[in-house]
Short mmCIF file of C-alpha atoms in Angstrom, two decimals:
data_model
loop_
_atom_site.label_atom_id
_atom_site.label_comp_id
_atom_site.label_asym_id
_atom_site.label_seq_id
_atom_site.Cartn_x
_atom_site.Cartn_y
_atom_site.Cartn_z
CA MET A 12 -7.17 13.19 7.45
CA SER A 13 -4.94 15.91 6.44
CA GLY A 14 -5.99 18.75 4.09
CA LEU A 15 -5.61 16.57 1.03
CA SER A 16 -8.60 14.79 -0.28
CA LEU A 17 -8.76 11.26 -1.54
CA LYS A 18 -8.31 12.46 -5.07
CA SER A 19 -5.41 14.29 -3.91
CA PHE A 20 -3.78 11.29 -2.30
CA GLN A 21 -4.31 9.31 -5.46
CA ARG A 22 -2.05 11.79 -7.41
CA LEU A 23 0.87 11.23 -4.99
CA PRO A 24 3.54 8.70 -6.03
CA GLY A 25 2.10 5.42 -5.06
CA GLY A 26 -1.28 6.79 -4.47
CA GLU A 27 -2.63 4.39 -7.13
CA TYR A 28 -2.79 1.74 -4.45
CA LEU A 29 -5.06 3.82 -2.27
CA GLN A 30 -8.50 3.56 -3.57
CA GLU A 31 -8.51 -0.25 -4.30
CA GLY A 32 -6.44 -0.89 -1.01
CA LEU A 33 -9.09 0.81 1.09
CA SER A 34 -11.79 -0.79 -0.68
CA ASP A 35 -10.25 -4.26 -0.15
CA LEU A 36 -9.49 -3.78 3.20
CA ALA A 37 -13.05 -2.65 4.16
CA ALA A 38 -14.22 -5.66 2.37
CA GLY A 39 -11.68 -8.22 3.75
CA ARG A 40 -10.21 -9.01 0.51
CA GLU A 41 -6.45 -9.61 0.18
CA SER A 42 -4.71 -7.67 -2.83
CA VAL A 43 -1.39 -5.99 -3.42
CA PRO A 44 -2.86 -2.69 -2.43
CA SER A 45 -4.35 -4.04 0.71
CA PHE A 46 -1.38 -5.70 1.66
CA LEU A 47 0.64 -2.53 0.99
CA LEU A 48 -1.79 -0.53 2.96
CA ALA A 49 -1.49 -3.04 5.95
CA ILE A 50 2.43 -2.71 5.87
CA ALA A 51 2.06 1.02 6.13
CA SER A 52 -0.75 0.96 8.48
CA GLN A 53 1.02 2.88 11.50
CA ARG A 54 2.38 5.53 9.17
CA LEU A 55 -0.88 6.07 7.27
CA SER A 56 -2.93 6.34 10.69
CA ALA A 57 -0.24 8.78 12.07
CA ALA A 58 -0.72 10.99 8.88
CA GLY A 59 -4.48 11.16 9.18
CA LEU A 60 -5.31 8.21 6.99
CA PRO A 61 -7.03 5.56 9.23
CA LEU A 62 -7.65 2.20 7.61
CA ASN A 63 -10.93 0.38 8.14
CA GLY A 64 -11.40 -3.15 8.44
CA ALA A 65 -9.24 -6.04 9.53
CA LEU A 66 -5.40 -5.76 8.45
CA PRO A 67 -4.15 -9.08 7.08
CA SER A 68 -1.59 -10.78 9.50
CA ASP A 69 1.99 -10.73 8.13
CA PRO A 70 1.15 -8.45 5.19
CA GLU A 71 4.68 -8.51 3.95
CA LEU A 72 4.61 -12.37 3.25
CA GLY A 73 1.01 -12.07 1.94
CA LEU A 74 2.35 -9.61 -0.70
CA TYR A 75 5.39 -11.57 -1.61
CA ARG A 76 3.20 -14.80 -2.02
CA MET A 77 0.90 -12.89 -4.15
CA LEU A 78 3.49 -11.33 -6.30
CA ARG A 79 5.23 -14.75 -6.66
CA ALA A 80 2.03 -16.25 -8.08
CA ALA A 81 1.68 -13.50 -10.44
CA HIS A 82 5.26 -12.86 -11.59
CA GLY A 83 7.31 -16.09 -10.56
CA ASP A 84 11.03 -15.37 -10.43
CA ASP A 85 10.35 -11.54 -10.93
CA ALA A 86 8.54 -11.49 -7.64
CA HIS A 87 11.43 -10.20 -5.67
CA SER A 88 12.04 -7.11 -7.83
CA GLN A 89 8.20 -6.57 -8.00
CA PHE A 90 8.03 -6.70 -4.20
CA ASN A 91 10.89 -4.22 -3.69
CA ALA A 92 9.50 -1.76 -6.46
CA ALA A 93 5.96 -2.05 -4.69
CA LEU A 94 7.78 -1.18 -1.45
CA ARG A 95 9.61 1.68 -2.86
CA ARG A 96 6.17 3.17 -4.06
CA LEU A 97 4.75 2.69 -0.83
CA THR A 98 7.60 4.38 0.92
CA SER A 99 7.48 7.23 -1.40
CA PHE A 100 3.81 7.73 -0.83
CA CYS A 101 4.25 7.69 2.98
CA GLN A 102 7.02 10.09 2.89
CA THR A 103 4.94 12.48 0.52
CA LEU A 104 1.89 12.26 2.79
CA GLU A 105 3.77 12.92 5.99
CA ARG A 106 5.54 15.91 4.51
CA SER A 107 1.95 17.33 3.24
CA GLY A 108 0.51 17.02 6.61
#
């Protein structure tokens, strides 16, 4: 892991997904945070944040379906907003390493 602690990661834009996503992946649970971490798994691993547990297959589709169930017609905008937060998190993490 880079020089940042888990607590420091959580302060990054999009870092709110980290703790829950890591716990959910380790337990094999599907959640918005676990899907997001699975989507970014290669970038996160390259930045020194390896993911434990099996990654869900087709996490983009799983994320959209979960958001559709929770937000109905607003799922597309929720999906895009979540991906923007994830991208921001990855970019900040990559710059900090």
